[in-house]
């Protein structure tokens, strides 16, 4: 789902970027940049055309090349520790060799000037200096106080970057939307000319209590307008909050772009970064050292930038400037700059006053990009006990005050007052005008359906929507072609009562199937039924096919895009389910449910239910019935996810996710023919190994305690598609193994290019390595083994095998980030390779958006 967000935004951006290239003069320049005194090549020097954002960076040999179109004929060369150089060019081809004059700095009788990379940590004054900063990084922490509070103004902007009005006016695509030129901003965004397409502002109060630990945010004002309105607002907010959160450079690892960067103040910093003492500057009337740094490996997840540290015994960090390395293996980020400012409280506590991050997103280097900026200004800091302590009694970590979405223009003008960094936009007005243009109107509607999967029945305030659209047509061996029409009520009809369901028909079996859900939510929903947090009672009636041992976590079973299989999917039964359930999840991450259900499952020719009689003969049985009571617990502290209409897609797995369930049934109750107790426990966790990538681990174990029909035993989740799906086995057949007790595991190591980044030529492709290892180790006790104690049990299907003392295992070696979106794994089946119809190896793929 994360890729759908980006695709949706870029789809709408095409409306603006179709203008092509400028009719400007072509300039091509190449050459070397060297140190004037030593004649040594200077790597990683920034070269730009003056007055533009078009430029290049020298390689390890000091070489650069640049070919572009521009009105500027002045080449600007700058590098920390050197005087700036300006060279006049001519139109067409230019060859230049530039000598930069070093600036010599003196600090405590130590002379430092950059030259050829002969970097050494031993007796390096910059290393000694930064070690002092690192040693004091945990001092002056505001969270050491019993209480901490402040107010935040935050603005987020997405825009079309490098927008030239003169060129656009000559382009026919803008003929009917010339009003957008009134919204172009060329004054407030660091010298860039942008066309804002989305703007969000928010005012919030933050409260912290050390013991017992509590953090609460109260949103006093919020407003959003722009192209992201077509996507789930709350889901997008979760994604953006994680991707562009406040950076804490005083930690070892910094979460950014859904990755982990090594902080320049990390405990391993001196082994990861090169540091330079550059200059002394005055910040807030305090003398500070400009400490430059860059990672040893320019492809790694680190930063280049500056720390401005006071020259006193406190080594207090006053200001931070961060950028990404030139060759970093990071997708879609063309440029980045992060600026943080700190002040001292009266007791020397450090206080973050500004966190400003600006990005240029690009699908590739040749295309124009989109500009994104998030700026947060923190004000009115206090370490005193709040007057209203009831704020900590609230269960929700983030609360929105009544009327927060209806604040006046005067409110927002006052919030922006005194903040020169803030840009005022009129995106809401521009979007209203754009929606009157048919091309844009229908583009936005199309993106809405593609991303959300539902078709609105009204221009505004739809009471009912049809969907999901990807299930309208599908097919399988039992039903043949399957046609399905469904939909759901919306919050415009009721914010507490919801109805959801579908009607499906198979052309081969000529049967109608249906699913009807009636739900009452104890929480008022803002956008859709499955909005976080859950607290509901639900009644459901469902009659449909059941693809035994084939269940997917993040898509519908009849998703049309899952129709392509490696073999025919014929292990299908019919099932009727009537269920009544209660579920509640808390902001602490604890969720629990209780469900009453009545199941009836019917045999089919491909999945017969053959009852074994006392004399060993087989009696065909049409169905079995089971009335069940299920208890379910889920604990996921600090979980972050993208919430779509129907699924939650995890953003991070840093905290453990633990699940526990138990199902019980009693013989004779509502036609149940067996006693049934089934227990399962699962654990999922991500382990970061910065700078060496991360590992996702998932483990599960379960046991059926009683003697039951085989469909109620543990059946591994087989994946017959060619896609890579979580918690499934790619080379296993459905019902190949049936057990009444098991343990399973799945380990995936994402190396983030740790090896490929070190290989010449290969590193230019920015590929990333993936290793996976999954397995299932199960057992079947004598009481459920039809070969040993068969009376009253069903005969196992013909394709089912007994497991010996060896687990089923799959090993995968893969490459992701192919064309920045594709992951390919080649998977080997390591055990039970002699089973019929099952492949020993195979290629699988997945479309995956990642930074």
GROMACS .gro file of N, CA, C and O in nm, residues 497-534:
model
  152
  497UNK      N    1  -2.269   0.293   1.306
  497UNK     CA    2  -2.329   0.175   1.247
  497UNK      C    3  -2.279   0.158   1.104
  497UNK      O    4  -2.281   0.252   1.025
  498UNK      N    5  -2.237   0.034   1.071
  498UNK     CA    6  -2.182   0.007   0.938
  498UNK      C    7  -2.237  -0.125   0.884
  498UNK      O    8  -2.263  -0.219   0.960
  499UNK      N    9  -2.252  -0.129   0.752
  499UNK     CA   10  -2.286  -0.252   0.681
  499UNK      C   11  -2.186  -0.272   0.569
  499UNK      O   12  -2.146  -0.177   0.501
  500UNK      N   13  -2.143  -0.396   0.552
  500UNK     CA   14  -2.042  -0.428   0.452
  500UNK      C   15  -2.075  -0.567   0.399
  500UNK      O   16  -2.120  -0.655   0.474
  501UNK      N   17  -2.051  -0.590   0.268
  501UNK     CA   18  -2.078  -0.723   0.216
  501UNK      C   19  -2.065  -0.732   0.067
  501UNK      O   20  -2.028  -0.635  -0.001
  502UNK      N   21  -2.097  -0.853   0.014
  502UNK     CA   22  -2.090  -0.874  -0.130
  502UNK      C   23  -2.178  -0.991  -0.170
  502UNK      O   24  -2.223  -1.072  -0.086
  503UNK      N   25  -2.201  -1.001  -0.300
  503UNK     CA   26  -2.268  -1.114  -0.362
  503UNK      C   27  -2.180  -1.159  -0.477
  503UNK      O   28  -2.139  -1.078  -0.559
  504UNK      N   29  -2.149  -1.291  -0.481
  504UNK     CA   30  -2.060  -1.345  -0.584
  504UNK      C   31  -2.128  -1.463  -0.654
  504UNK      O   32  -2.215  -1.530  -0.596
  505UNK      N   33  -2.085  -1.488  -0.778
  505UNK     CA   34  -2.142  -1.598  -0.856
  505UNK      C   35  -2.032  -1.662  -0.939
  505UNK      O   36  -1.950  -1.594  -1.001
  506UNK      N   37  -2.031  -1.798  -0.940
  506UNK     CA   38  -1.936  -1.872  -1.020
  506UNK      C   39  -2.001  -1.931  -1.142
  506UNK      O   40  -2.108  -1.994  -1.132
  507UNK      N   41  -1.940  -1.915  -1.260
  507UNK     CA   42  -2.001  -1.964  -1.384
  507UNK      C   43  -1.990  -2.116  -1.398
  507UNK      O   44  -2.068  -2.177  -1.471
  508UNK      N   45  -1.896  -2.180  -1.326
  508UNK     CA   46  -1.878  -2.324  -1.337
  508UNK      C   47  -1.966  -2.399  -1.238
  508UNK      O   48  -2.035  -2.493  -1.273
  509UNK      N   49  -1.963  -2.357  -1.111
  509UNK     CA   50  -2.045  -2.428  -1.011
  509UNK      C   51  -2.187  -2.373  -1.004
  509UNK      O   52  -2.275  -2.432  -0.941
  510UNK      N   53  -2.210  -2.257  -1.066
  510UNK     CA   54  -2.343  -2.195  -1.073
  510UNK      C   55  -2.403  -2.176  -0.933
  510UNK      O   56  -2.522  -2.200  -0.912
  511UNK      N   57  -2.321  -2.132  -0.841
  511UNK     CA   58  -2.367  -2.106  -0.704
  511UNK      C   59  -2.346  -1.959  -0.670
  511UNK      O   60  -2.247  -1.899  -0.711
  512UNK      N   61  -2.440  -1.905  -0.594
  512UNK     CA   62  -2.425  -1.771  -0.540
  512UNK      C   63  -2.356  -1.781  -0.404
  512UNK      O   64  -2.383  -1.873  -0.326
  513UNK      N   65  -2.269  -1.686  -0.377
  513UNK     CA   66  -2.204  -1.675  -0.247
  513UNK      C   67  -2.228  -1.535  -0.192
  513UNK      O   68  -2.249  -1.440  -0.269
  514UNK      N   69  -2.223  -1.525  -0.062
  514UNK     CA   70  -2.251  -1.395  -0.002
  514UNK      C   71  -2.177  -1.379   0.130
  514UNK      O   72  -2.137  -1.476   0.193
  515UNK      N   73  -2.159  -1.254   0.165
  515UNK     CA   74  -2.100  -1.220   0.295
  515UNK      C   75  -2.166  -1.090   0.339
  515UNK      O   76  -2.166  -0.991   0.264
  516UNK      N   77  -2.223  -1.089   0.459
  516UNK     CA   78  -2.290  -0.970   0.512
  516UNK      C   79  -2.237  -0.943   0.652
  516UNK      O   80  -2.236  -1.032   0.738
  517UNK      N   81  -2.190  -0.820   0.674
  517UNK     CA   82  -2.137  -0.778   0.804
  517UNK      C   83  -2.218  -0.659   0.854
  517UNK      O   84  -2.237  -0.561   0.780
  518UNK      N   85  -2.265  -0.668   0.976
  518UNK     CA   86  -2.329  -0.557   1.045
  518UNK      C   87  -2.246  -0.526   1.168
  518UNK      O   88  -2.219  -0.616   1.249
  519UNK      N   89  -2.206  -0.400   1.183
  519UNK     CA   90  -2.112  -0.366   1.290
  519UNK      C   91  -2.154  -0.237   1.360
  519UNK      O   92  -2.197  -0.141   1.295
  520UNK      N   93  -2.136  -0.238   1.491
  520UNK     CA   94  -2.154  -0.116   1.570
  520UNK      C   95  -2.021  -0.082   1.635
  520UNK      O   96  -1.961  -0.165   1.705
  521UNK      N   97  -1.972   0.039   1.612
  521UNK     CA   98  -1.845   0.084   1.668
  521UNK      C   99  -1.871   0.173   1.790
  521UNK      O  100  -1.952   0.266   1.785
  522UNK      N  101  -1.802   0.143   1.899
  522UNK     CA  102  -1.814   0.226   2.018
  522UNK      C  103  -1.736   0.357   2.002
  522UNK      O  104  -1.758   0.451   2.079
  523UNK      N  105  -1.644   0.361   1.905
  523UNK     CA  106  -1.573   0.483   1.872
  523UNK      C  107  -1.634   0.546   1.748
  523UNK      O  108  -1.662   0.476   1.651
  524UNK      N  109  -1.651   0.675   1.749
  524UNK     CA  110  -1.697   0.743   1.630
  524UNK      C  111  -1.584   0.744   1.526
  524UNK      O  112  -1.473   0.783   1.557
  525UNK      N  113  -1.614   0.700   1.406
  525UNK     CA  114  -1.515   0.693   1.300
  525UNK      C  115  -1.514   0.823   1.219
  525UNK      O  116  -1.619   0.883   1.195
  526UNK      N  117  -1.396   0.862   1.173
  526UNK     CA  118  -1.383   0.984   1.093
  526UNK      C  119  -1.392   0.957   0.944
  526UNK      O  120  -1.453   1.033   0.870
  527UNK      N  121  -1.327   0.847   0.899
  527UNK     CA  122  -1.315   0.826   0.754
  527UNK      C  123  -1.371   0.692   0.707
  527UNK      O  124  -1.436   0.686   0.604
  528UNK      N  125  -1.346   0.581   0.779
  528UNK     CA  126  -1.397   0.451   0.735
  528UNK      C  127  -1.405   0.356   0.855
  528UNK      O  128  -1.356   0.383   0.963
  529UNK      N  129  -1.468   0.241   0.831
  529UNK     CA  130  -1.504   0.149   0.939
  529UNK      C  131  -1.384   0.092   1.012
  529UNK      O  132  -1.385   0.079   1.136
  530UNK      N  133  -1.279   0.055   0.941
  530UNK     CA  134  -1.166  -0.012   1.004
  530UNK      C  135  -1.059   0.084   1.054
  530UNK      O  136  -0.944   0.047   1.070
  531UNK      N  137  -1.099   0.203   1.080
  531UNK     CA  138  -1.008   0.305   1.132
  531UNK      C  139  -0.961   0.269   1.273
  531UNK      O  140  -1.037   0.215   1.353
  532UNK      N  141  -0.835   0.300   1.302
  532UNK     CA  142  -0.778   0.275   1.435
  532UNK      C  143  -0.834   0.376   1.535
  532UNK      O  144  -0.850   0.495   1.502
  533UNK      N  145  -0.866   0.331   1.660
  533UNK     CA  146  -0.857   0.195   1.713
  533UNK      C  147  -0.990   0.120   1.699
  533UNK      O  148  -1.096   0.182   1.693
  534UNK      N  149  -0.984  -0.013   1.697
  534UNK     CA  150  -1.104  -0.095   1.691
  534UNK      C  151  -1.171  -0.101   1.829
  534UNK      O  152  -1.104  -0.118   1.931
   0.00000   0.00000   0.00000
